[in-house]
Amino acid sequence: MILIAESGSTKTEWRIIDSKQNVFHARSGGINPYYLDASGILEVMRMGLIEYIETPFKEVYFYGAGCSSARNKQTIRDCFMQLFPNAKIEINHDMLAAARSLCGIEHGIACILGTGSNSCLYDGIGIIENVRSLGYILGDEGSGNYLGKQFLKHYFKKELPQEIRDQFDEEFGLEPTDILNNIYHHHMPILYLSSFSKFIHKFLKDPMIYQMVYDAFKKFLEVNVMKYTNYINIPVHFTGSVAFYYEEILRKVGTDLGINIKDIVVGPIDGLTQYHQPK
Protein backbone atom coordinates (compact mmCIF):
# COMPACT_ATOMS: atom_id res chain seq x y z
CA MET A 1 0.00 0.00 0.00
CA ILE A 2 1.28 3.43 -0.99
CA LEU A 3 0.11 6.80 0.34
CA ILE A 4 0.75 9.97 -1.68
CA ALA A 5 -0.11 13.48 -0.56
CA GLU A 6 0.20 16.87 -2.24
CA SER A 7 -0.54 19.73 0.12
CA GLY A 8 -0.82 23.48 0.02
CA SER A 9 -1.84 25.89 2.72
CA THR A 10 -5.57 25.37 2.15
CA LYS A 11 -6.06 21.75 1.03
CA THR A 12 -4.36 18.37 0.76
CA GLU A 13 -5.01 15.85 -2.00
CA TRP A 14 -4.43 12.25 -0.92
CA ARG A 15 -4.06 9.19 -3.14
CA ILE A 16 -3.95 5.61 -1.90
CA ILE A 17 -2.63 2.85 -4.16
CA ASP A 18 -3.46 -0.68 -3.07
CA SER A 19 -1.73 -3.96 -3.94
CA LYS A 20 -3.84 -4.32 -7.10
CA GLN A 21 -2.92 -0.78 -8.18
CA ASN A 22 -6.40 0.53 -7.53
CA VAL A 23 -6.29 4.24 -6.69
CA PHE A 24 -8.47 5.80 -3.99
CA HIS A 25 -8.98 9.50 -3.34
CA ALA A 26 -9.27 11.61 -0.20
CA ARG A 27 -9.09 15.32 0.56
CA SER A 28 -8.40 17.28 3.73
CA GLY A 29 -7.38 20.70 4.94
CA GLY A 30 -3.96 22.04 4.11
CA ILE A 31 -0.80 20.99 5.93
CA ASN A 32 1.82 23.72 6.12
CA PRO A 33 4.29 23.52 9.02
CA TYR A 34 4.67 27.30 8.94
CA TYR A 35 1.02 27.66 9.95
CA LEU A 36 0.30 24.48 11.93
CA ASP A 37 2.11 22.89 14.85
CA ALA A 38 2.50 19.11 15.18
CA SER A 39 -0.84 18.61 16.93
CA GLY A 40 -2.64 20.61 14.25
CA ILE A 41 -0.94 18.63 11.50
CA LEU A 42 -1.88 15.32 13.11
CA GLU A 43 -5.49 16.42 13.41
CA VAL A 44 -5.67 17.27 9.71
CA MET A 45 -4.05 13.95 8.80
CA ARG A 46 -6.44 11.94 10.95
CA MET A 47 -9.49 13.73 9.56
CA GLY A 48 -8.37 13.35 5.95
CA LEU A 49 -7.37 9.70 6.32
CA ILE A 50 -10.15 8.64 8.66
CA GLU A 51 -10.99 5.62 6.45
CA TYR A 52 -7.33 4.60 6.10
CA ILE A 53 -5.86 5.33 9.52
CA GLU A 54 -5.40 1.61 10.27
CA THR A 55 -3.95 0.82 6.84
CA PRO A 56 -0.44 -0.72 6.95
CA PHE A 57 1.16 1.57 4.39
CA LYS A 58 4.60 0.47 3.20
CA GLU A 59 5.45 3.79 1.54
CA VAL A 60 4.40 7.38 2.23
CA TYR A 61 5.26 10.25 -0.12
CA PHE A 62 4.35 13.73 1.07
CA TYR A 63 4.87 16.89 -0.98
CA GLY A 64 4.00 20.18 0.64
CA ALA A 65 4.29 23.92 0.80
CA GLY A 66 6.67 24.93 3.56
CA CYS A 67 8.68 21.69 3.32
CA SER A 68 11.96 23.09 2.03
CA SER A 69 13.75 23.22 5.39
CA ALA A 70 15.05 20.17 7.26
CA ARG A 71 13.20 21.25 10.39
CA ASN A 72 9.81 21.43 8.70
CA LYS A 73 10.39 18.14 6.90
CA GLN A 74 11.16 16.49 10.23
CA THR A 75 7.97 17.88 11.76
CA ILE A 76 5.90 16.28 9.00
CA ARG A 77 7.89 13.03 9.15
CA ASP A 78 7.39 12.75 12.93
CA CYS A 79 3.63 13.11 12.48
CA PHE A 80 3.51 10.36 9.88
CA MET A 81 5.68 8.16 12.10
CA GLN A 82 3.03 8.37 14.80
CA LEU A 83 0.37 7.17 12.37
CA PHE A 84 2.35 4.72 10.22
CA PRO A 85 5.48 3.70 12.18
CA ASN A 86 6.47 0.90 9.81
CA ALA A 87 6.29 2.88 6.59
CA LYS A 88 9.13 4.26 4.51
CA ILE A 89 8.43 8.01 4.63
CA GLU A 90 9.67 10.60 2.12
CA ILE A 91 8.96 14.32 2.60
CA ASN A 92 9.56 16.81 -0.23
CA HIS A 93 8.58 20.35 -1.12
CA ASP A 94 5.92 21.38 -3.63
CA MET A 95 8.42 22.33 -6.34
CA LEU A 96 9.65 18.75 -6.60
CA ALA A 97 6.01 17.65 -6.73
CA ALA A 98 5.49 19.87 -9.76
CA ALA A 99 8.68 18.64 -11.44
CA ARG A 100 7.98 14.94 -10.94
CA SER A 101 4.35 15.34 -11.91
CA LEU A 102 4.98 17.39 -15.05
CA CYS A 103 8.29 16.00 -16.30
CA GLY A 104 8.36 12.47 -14.91
CA ILE A 105 11.80 11.17 -15.84
CA GLU A 106 12.39 13.71 -18.61
CA HIS A 107 14.46 16.91 -18.67
CA GLY A 108 12.35 20.06 -18.41
CA ILE A 109 11.42 23.31 -16.70
CA ALA A 110 8.57 22.94 -14.23
CA CYS A 111 6.54 25.94 -13.10
CA ILE A 112 3.92 26.57 -10.44
CA LEU A 113 1.41 29.30 -11.18
CA GLY A 114 -1.32 29.21 -8.55
CA THR A 115 -1.77 31.12 -5.31
CA GLY A 116 1.99 31.72 -5.49
CA SER A 117 4.56 31.05 -8.21
CA ASN A 118 7.84 29.21 -8.57
CA SER A 119 9.96 27.38 -11.13
CA CYS A 120 12.84 24.94 -11.42
CA LEU A 121 15.10 23.21 -13.89
CA TYR A 122 14.73 19.43 -13.60
CA ASP A 123 17.03 16.76 -15.04
CA GLY A 124 14.62 13.83 -14.87
CA ILE A 125 15.83 12.81 -11.41
CA GLY A 126 15.95 15.93 -9.28
CA ILE A 127 15.96 19.71 -9.29
CA ILE A 128 19.29 21.06 -10.53
CA GLU A 129 18.50 24.77 -10.47
CA ASN A 130 15.86 27.02 -8.93
CA VAL A 131 15.25 30.73 -9.32
CA ARG A 132 14.03 31.71 -5.88
CA SER A 133 10.39 32.71 -5.68
CA LEU A 134 10.86 35.28 -2.84
CA GLY A 135 7.21 35.03 -1.81
CA TYR A 136 4.28 37.37 -2.18
CA ILE A 137 6.05 40.56 -1.03
CA LEU A 138 9.15 40.40 -3.24
CA GLY A 139 8.15 37.88 -5.91
CA ASP A 140 5.35 35.50 -6.92
CA GLU A 141 5.15 37.10 -10.35
CA GLY A 142 2.14 35.95 -12.37
CA SER A 143 0.49 34.20 -9.43
CA GLY A 144 -3.04 34.63 -8.12
CA ASN A 145 -1.88 36.91 -5.34
CA TYR A 146 0.21 38.94 -7.81
CA LEU A 147 -2.82 39.43 -10.07
CA GLY A 148 -4.86 40.43 -7.02
CA LYS A 149 -2.28 43.06 -6.08
CA GLN A 150 -2.15 44.52 -9.58
CA PHE A 151 -5.93 44.65 -9.80
CA LEU A 152 -6.32 46.35 -6.42
CA LYS A 153 -3.69 48.93 -7.35
CA HIS A 154 -5.76 49.85 -10.40
CA TYR A 155 -8.90 49.87 -8.26
CA PHE A 156 -7.48 52.24 -5.64
CA LYS A 157 -5.92 54.52 -8.27
CA LYS A 158 -9.31 54.70 -10.07
CA GLU A 159 -7.78 53.32 -13.26
CA LEU A 160 -10.34 50.57 -13.87
CA PRO A 161 -13.20 50.97 -16.37
CA GLN A 162 -16.27 52.16 -14.48
CA GLU A 163 -18.27 49.04 -15.35
CA ILE A 164 -15.66 46.76 -13.75
CA ARG A 165 -15.34 49.02 -10.74
CA ASP A 166 -19.12 49.04 -10.24
CA GLN A 167 -19.35 45.24 -10.51
CA PHE A 168 -16.49 44.84 -8.07
CA ASP A 169 -18.24 47.09 -5.54
CA GLU A 170 -21.51 45.22 -6.03
CA GLU A 171 -19.98 41.75 -5.71
CA PHE A 172 -17.67 42.38 -2.76
CA GLY A 173 -19.32 45.33 -1.02
CA LEU A 174 -16.03 46.42 0.53
CA GLU A 175 -14.84 49.84 1.53
CA PRO A 176 -11.23 50.66 0.67
CA THR A 177 -10.37 50.51 4.37
CA ASP A 178 -11.84 46.98 4.54
CA ILE A 179 -9.59 45.84 1.72
CA LEU A 180 -6.49 47.37 3.28
CA ASN A 181 -7.29 45.86 6.67
CA ASN A 182 -7.73 42.44 5.06
CA ILE A 183 -4.38 42.75 3.32
CA TYR A 184 -2.31 44.09 6.18
CA HIS A 185 -4.02 42.31 9.09
CA HIS A 186 -5.19 39.04 7.51
CA HIS A 187 -3.32 36.03 8.92
CA MET A 188 -2.76 34.74 5.36
CA PRO A 189 -2.81 37.78 3.04
CA ILE A 190 -1.59 35.69 0.11
CA LEU A 191 -4.91 33.82 0.12
CA TYR A 192 -6.91 37.02 0.42
CA LEU A 193 -5.12 38.63 -2.53
CA SER A 194 -5.54 35.46 -4.60
CA SER A 195 -9.27 35.39 -3.95
CA PHE A 196 -9.79 38.13 -6.55
CA SER A 197 -8.44 35.98 -9.39
CA LYS A 198 -11.86 34.53 -10.27
CA PHE A 199 -13.31 38.03 -10.55
CA ILE A 200 -10.41 39.16 -12.75
CA HIS A 201 -10.91 36.15 -15.02
CA LYS A 202 -14.47 37.25 -15.83
CA PHE A 203 -13.20 40.43 -17.47
CA LEU A 204 -10.41 39.11 -19.68
CA LYS A 205 -12.10 40.61 -22.74
CA ASP A 206 -11.50 44.07 -21.33
CA PRO A 207 -8.27 45.39 -22.93
CA MET A 208 -6.92 46.78 -19.67
CA ILE A 209 -7.49 43.56 -17.71
CA TYR A 210 -6.11 41.45 -20.55
CA GLN A 211 -2.96 43.57 -20.67
CA MET A 212 -2.58 43.39 -16.89
CA VAL A 213 -2.67 39.57 -16.98
CA TYR A 214 -0.44 39.42 -20.07
CA ASP A 215 2.17 41.62 -18.39
CA ALA A 216 2.05 39.51 -15.21
CA PHE A 217 2.77 36.30 -17.13
CA LYS A 218 5.44 38.03 -19.20
CA LYS A 219 7.12 39.15 -15.98
CA PHE A 220 7.02 35.60 -14.60
CA LEU A 221 8.62 34.13 -17.70
CA GLU A 222 11.27 36.86 -17.90
CA VAL A 223 12.44 36.72 -14.27
CA ASN A 224 12.05 32.97 -13.80
CA VAL A 225 12.04 30.76 -16.89
CA MET A 226 14.34 32.91 -19.02
CA LYS A 227 17.01 32.80 -16.30
CA TYR A 228 17.75 29.13 -17.03
CA THR A 229 20.58 28.45 -19.49
CA ASN A 230 19.33 27.21 -22.87
CA TYR A 231 15.69 27.67 -21.77
CA ILE A 232 14.71 28.25 -25.39
CA ASN A 233 15.37 24.56 -26.18
CA ILE A 234 13.81 23.06 -23.05
CA PRO A 235 10.11 22.14 -22.72
CA VAL A 236 8.33 24.26 -20.11
CA HIS A 237 5.40 22.82 -18.14
CA PHE A 238 2.95 24.44 -15.74
CA THR A 239 0.76 23.37 -12.86
CA GLY A 240 -1.61 25.49 -10.80
CA SER A 241 -5.07 27.00 -11.04
CA VAL A 242 -3.89 30.31 -12.54
CA ALA A 243 -1.91 28.59 -15.30
CA PHE A 244 -4.83 26.26 -15.99
CA TYR A 245 -7.66 28.80 -16.14
CA TYR A 246 -5.61 31.50 -17.89
CA GLU A 247 -4.04 29.00 -20.27
CA GLU A 248 -4.85 30.88 -23.48
CA ILE A 249 -3.08 34.07 -22.41
CA LEU A 250 -0.17 32.16 -20.88
CA ARG A 251 0.45 30.27 -24.11
CA LYS A 252 0.21 33.52 -26.09
CA VAL A 253 2.88 35.14 -23.91
CA GLY A 254 5.06 32.05 -24.25
CA THR A 255 4.76 32.12 -28.04
CA ASP A 256 5.59 35.83 -28.14
CA LEU A 257 8.75 35.19 -26.09
CA GLY A 258 9.75 32.09 -28.05
CA ILE A 259 9.20 29.78 -25.07
CA ASN A 260 8.15 26.18 -25.69
CA ILE A 261 5.17 25.75 -23.33
CA LYS A 262 4.01 22.14 -23.28
CA ASP A 263 1.70 20.70 -20.61
CA ILE A 264 -0.53 22.82 -18.38
CA VAL A 265 -2.42 21.00 -15.62
CA VAL A 266 -4.53 22.26 -12.74
CA GLY A 267 -2.69 20.27 -10.07
CA PRO A 268 0.18 17.79 -9.70
CA ILE A 269 -1.51 14.94 -7.84
CA ASP A 270 -2.45 12.82 -10.88
CA GLY A 271 1.06 13.05 -12.29
CA LEU A 272 2.55 12.21 -8.89
CA THR A 273 0.30 9.17 -8.63
CA GLN A 274 1.54 7.95 -11.99
CA TYR A 275 5.14 8.70 -10.99
CA HIS A 276 4.93 6.60 -7.82
CA GLN A 277 2.74 3.82 -9.19
CA PRO A 278 4.63 0.50 -9.16
CA LYS A 279 5.95 -0.23 -12.65
C-alpha positions as CSV (number, residue, x, y, z in Angstrom):
1,M,0.0,0.0,0.0
2,I,1.3,3.4,-1.0
3,L,0.1,6.8,0.3
4,I,0.8,10.0,-1.7
5,A,-0.1,13.5,-0.6
6,E,0.2,16.9,-2.2
7,S,-0.5,19.7,0.1
8,G,-0.8,23.5,0.0
9,S,-1.8,25.9,2.7
10,T,-5.6,25.4,2.2
11,K,-6.1,21.8,1.0
12,T,-4.4,18.4,0.8
13,E,-5.0,15.8,-2.0
14,W,-4.4,12.2,-0.9
15,R,-4.1,9.2,-3.1
16,I,-4.0,5.6,-1.9
17,I,-2.6,2.8,-4.2
18,D,-3.5,-0.7,-3.1
19,S,-1.7,-4.0,-3.9
20,K,-3.8,-4.3,-7.1
21,Q,-2.9,-0.8,-8.2
22,N,-6.4,0.5,-7.5
23,V,-6.3,4.2,-6.7
24,F,-8.5,5.8,-4.0
25,H,-9.0,9.5,-3.3
26,A,-9.3,11.6,-0.2
27,R,-9.1,15.3,0.6
28,S,-8.4,17.3,3.7
29,G,-7.4,20.7,4.9
30,G,-4.0,22.0,4.1
31,I,-0.8,21.0,5.9
32,N,1.8,23.7,6.1
33,P,4.3,23.5,9.0
34,Y,4.7,27.3,8.9
35,Y,1.0,27.7,9.9
36,L,0.3,24.5,11.9
37,D,2.1,22.9,14.8
38,A,2.5,19.1,15.2
39,S,-0.8,18.6,16.9
40,G,-2.6,20.6,14.2
41,I,-0.9,18.6,11.5
42,L,-1.9,15.3,13.1
43,E,-5.5,16.4,13.4
44,V,-5.7,17.3,9.7
45,M,-4.0,13.9,8.8
46,R,-6.4,11.9,10.9
47,M,-9.5,13.7,9.6
48,G,-8.4,13.3,5.9
49,L,-7.4,9.7,6.3
50,I,-10.2,8.6,8.7
51,E,-11.0,5.6,6.4
52,Y,-7.3,4.6,6.1
53,I,-5.9,5.3,9.5
54,E,-5.4,1.6,10.3
55,T,-4.0,0.8,6.8
56,P,-0.4,-0.7,7.0
57,F,1.2,1.6,4.4
58,K,4.6,0.5,3.2
59,E,5.5,3.8,1.5
60,V,4.4,7.4,2.2
61,Y,5.3,10.2,-0.1
62,F,4.4,13.7,1.1
63,Y,4.9,16.9,-1.0
64,G,4.0,20.2,0.6
65,A,4.3,23.9,0.8
66,G,6.7,24.9,3.6
67,C,8.7,21.7,3.3
68,S,12.0,23.1,2.0
69,S,13.7,23.2,5.4
70,A,15.1,20.2,7.3
71,R,13.2,21.2,10.4
72,N,9.8,21.4,8.7
73,K,10.4,18.1,6.9
74,Q,11.2,16.5,10.2
75,T,8.0,17.9,11.8
76,I,5.9,16.3,9.0
77,R,7.9,13.0,9.2
78,D,7.4,12.8,12.9
79,C,3.6,13.1,12.5
80,F,3.5,10.4,9.9
81,M,5.7,8.2,12.1
82,Q,3.0,8.4,14.8
83,L,0.4,7.2,12.4
84,F,2.3,4.7,10.2
85,P,5.5,3.7,12.2
86,N,6.5,0.9,9.8
87,A,6.3,2.9,6.6
88,K,9.1,4.3,4.5
89,I,8.4,8.0,4.6
90,E,9.7,10.6,2.1
91,I,9.0,14.3,2.6
92,N,9.6,16.8,-0.2
93,H,8.6,20.4,-1.1
94,D,5.9,21.4,-3.6
95,M,8.4,22.3,-6.3
96,L,9.7,18.7,-6.6
97,A,6.0,17.7,-6.7
98,A,5.5,19.9,-9.8
99,A,8.7,18.6,-11.4
100,R,8.0,14.9,-10.9
101,S,4.3,15.3,-11.9
102,L,5.0,17.4,-15.0
103,C,8.3,16.0,-16.3
104,G,8.4,12.5,-14.9
105,I,11.8,11.2,-15.8
106,E,12.4,13.7,-18.6
107,H,14.5,16.9,-18.7
108,G,12.4,20.1,-18.4
109,I,11.4,23.3,-16.7
110,A,8.6,22.9,-14.2
111,C,6.5,25.9,-13.1
112,I,3.9,26.6,-10.4
113,L,1.4,29.3,-11.2
114,G,-1.3,29.2,-8.6
115,T,-1.8,31.1,-5.3
116,G,2.0,31.7,-5.5
117,S,4.6,31.1,-8.2
118,N,7.8,29.2,-8.6
119,S,10.0,27.4,-11.1
120,C,12.8,24.9,-11.4
121,L,15.1,23.2,-13.9
122,Y,14.7,19.4,-13.6
123,D,17.0,16.8,-15.0
124,G,14.6,13.8,-14.9
125,I,15.8,12.8,-11.4
126,G,15.9,15.9,-9.3
127,I,16.0,19.7,-9.3
128,I,19.3,21.1,-10.5
129,E,18.5,24.8,-10.5
130,N,15.9,27.0,-8.9
131,V,15.2,30.7,-9.3
132,R,14.0,31.7,-5.9
133,S,10.4,32.7,-5.7
134,L,10.9,35.3,-2.8
135,G,7.2,35.0,-1.8
136,Y,4.3,37.4,-2.2
137,I,6.0,40.6,-1.0
138,L,9.1,40.4,-3.2
139,G,8.1,37.9,-5.9
140,D,5.3,35.5,-6.9
141,E,5.1,37.1,-10.3
142,G,2.1,35.9,-12.4
143,S,0.5,34.2,-9.4
144,G,-3.0,34.6,-8.1
145,N,-1.9,36.9,-5.3
146,Y,0.2,38.9,-7.8
147,L,-2.8,39.4,-10.1
148,G,-4.9,40.4,-7.0
149,K,-2.3,43.1,-6.1
150,Q,-2.2,44.5,-9.6
151,F,-5.9,44.6,-9.8
152,L,-6.3,46.4,-6.4
153,K,-3.7,48.9,-7.4
154,H,-5.8,49.9,-10.4
155,Y,-8.9,49.9,-8.3
156,F,-7.5,52.2,-5.6
157,K,-5.9,54.5,-8.3
158,K,-9.3,54.7,-10.1
159,E,-7.8,53.3,-13.3
160,L,-10.3,50.6,-13.9
161,P,-13.2,51.0,-16.4
162,Q,-16.3,52.2,-14.5
163,E,-18.3,49.0,-15.4
164,I,-15.7,46.8,-13.8
165,R,-15.3,49.0,-10.7
166,D,-19.1,49.0,-10.2
167,Q,-19.4,45.2,-10.5
168,F,-16.5,44.8,-8.1
169,D,-18.2,47.1,-5.5
170,E,-21.5,45.2,-6.0
171,E,-20.0,41.8,-5.7
172,F,-17.7,42.4,-2.8
173,G,-19.3,45.3,-1.0
174,L,-16.0,46.4,0.5
175,E,-14.8,49.8,1.5
176,P,-11.2,50.7,0.7
177,T,-10.4,50.5,4.4
178,D,-11.8,47.0,4.5
179,I,-9.6,45.8,1.7
180,L,-6.5,47.4,3.3
181,N,-7.3,45.9,6.7
182,N,-7.7,42.4,5.1
183,I,-4.4,42.8,3.3
184,Y,-2.3,44.1,6.2
185,H,-4.0,42.3,9.1
186,H,-5.2,39.0,7.5
187,H,-3.3,36.0,8.9
188,M,-2.8,34.7,5.4
189,P,-2.8,37.8,3.0
190,I,-1.6,35.7,0.1
191,L,-4.9,33.8,0.1
192,Y,-6.9,37.0,0.4
193,L,-5.1,38.6,-2.5
194,S,-5.5,35.5,-4.6
195,S,-9.3,35.4,-3.9
196,F,-9.8,38.1,-6.6
197,S,-8.4,36.0,-9.4
198,K,-11.9,34.5,-10.3
199,F,-13.3,38.0,-10.6
200,I,-10.4,39.2,-12.8
201,H,-10.9,36.2,-15.0
202,K,-14.5,37.2,-15.8
203,F,-13.2,40.4,-17.5
204,L,-10.4,39.1,-19.7
205,K,-12.1,40.6,-22.7
206,D,-11.5,44.1,-21.3
207,P,-8.3,45.4,-22.9
208,M,-6.9,46.8,-19.7
209,I,-7.5,43.6,-17.7
210,Y,-6.1,41.4,-20.5
211,Q,-3.0,43.6,-20.7
212,M,-2.6,43.4,-16.9
213,V,-2.7,39.6,-17.0
214,Y,-0.4,39.4,-20.1
215,D,2.2,41.6,-18.4
216,A,2.0,39.5,-15.2
217,F,2.8,36.3,-17.1
218,K,5.4,38.0,-19.2
219,K,7.1,39.1,-16.0
220,F,7.0,35.6,-14.6
221,L,8.6,34.1,-17.7
222,E,11.3,36.9,-17.9
223,V,12.4,36.7,-14.3
224,N,12.0,33.0,-13.8
225,V,12.0,30.8,-16.9
226,M,14.3,32.9,-19.0
227,K,17.0,32.8,-16.3
228,Y,17.8,29.1,-17.0
229,T,20.6,28.4,-19.5
230,N,19.3,27.2,-22.9
231,Y,15.7,27.7,-21.8
232,I,14.7,28.3,-25.4
233,N,15.4,24.6,-26.2
234,I,13.8,23.1,-23.0
235,P,10.1,22.1,-22.7
236,V,8.3,24.3,-20.1
237,H,5.4,22.8,-18.1
238,F,2.9,24.4,-15.7
239,T,0.8,23.4,-12.9
240,G,-1.6,25.5,-10.8
241,S,-5.1,27.0,-11.0
242,V,-3.9,30.3,-12.5
243,A,-1.9,28.6,-15.3
244,F,-4.8,26.3,-16.0
245,Y,-7.7,28.8,-16.1
246,Y,-5.6,31.5,-17.9
247,E,-4.0,29.0,-20.3
248,E,-4.9,30.9,-23.5
249,I,-3.1,34.1,-22.4
250,L,-0.2,32.2,-20.9
251,R,0.4,30.3,-24.1
252,K,0.2,33.5,-26.1
253,V,2.9,35.1,-23.9
254,G,5.1,32.1,-24.3
255,T,4.8,32.1,-28.0
256,D,5.6,35.8,-28.1
257,L,8.7,35.2,-26.1
258,G,9.7,32.1,-28.0
259,I,9.2,29.8,-25.1
260,N,8.2,26.2,-25.7
261,I,5.2,25.8,-23.3
262,K,4.0,22.1,-23.3
263,D,1.7,20.7,-20.6
264,I,-0.5,22.8,-18.4
265,V,-2.4,21.0,-15.6
266,V,-4.5,22.3,-12.7
267,G,-2.7,20.3,-10.1
268,P,0.2,17.8,-9.7
269,I,-1.5,14.9,-7.8
270,D,-2.4,12.8,-10.9
271,G,1.1,13.1,-12.3
272,L,2.5,12.2,-8.9
273,T,0.3,9.2,-8.6
274,Q,1.5,8.0,-12.0
275,Y,5.1,8.7,-11.0
276,H,4.9,6.6,-7.8
277,Q,2.7,3.8,-9.2
278,P,4.6,0.5,-9.2
279,K,5.9,-0.2,-12.6
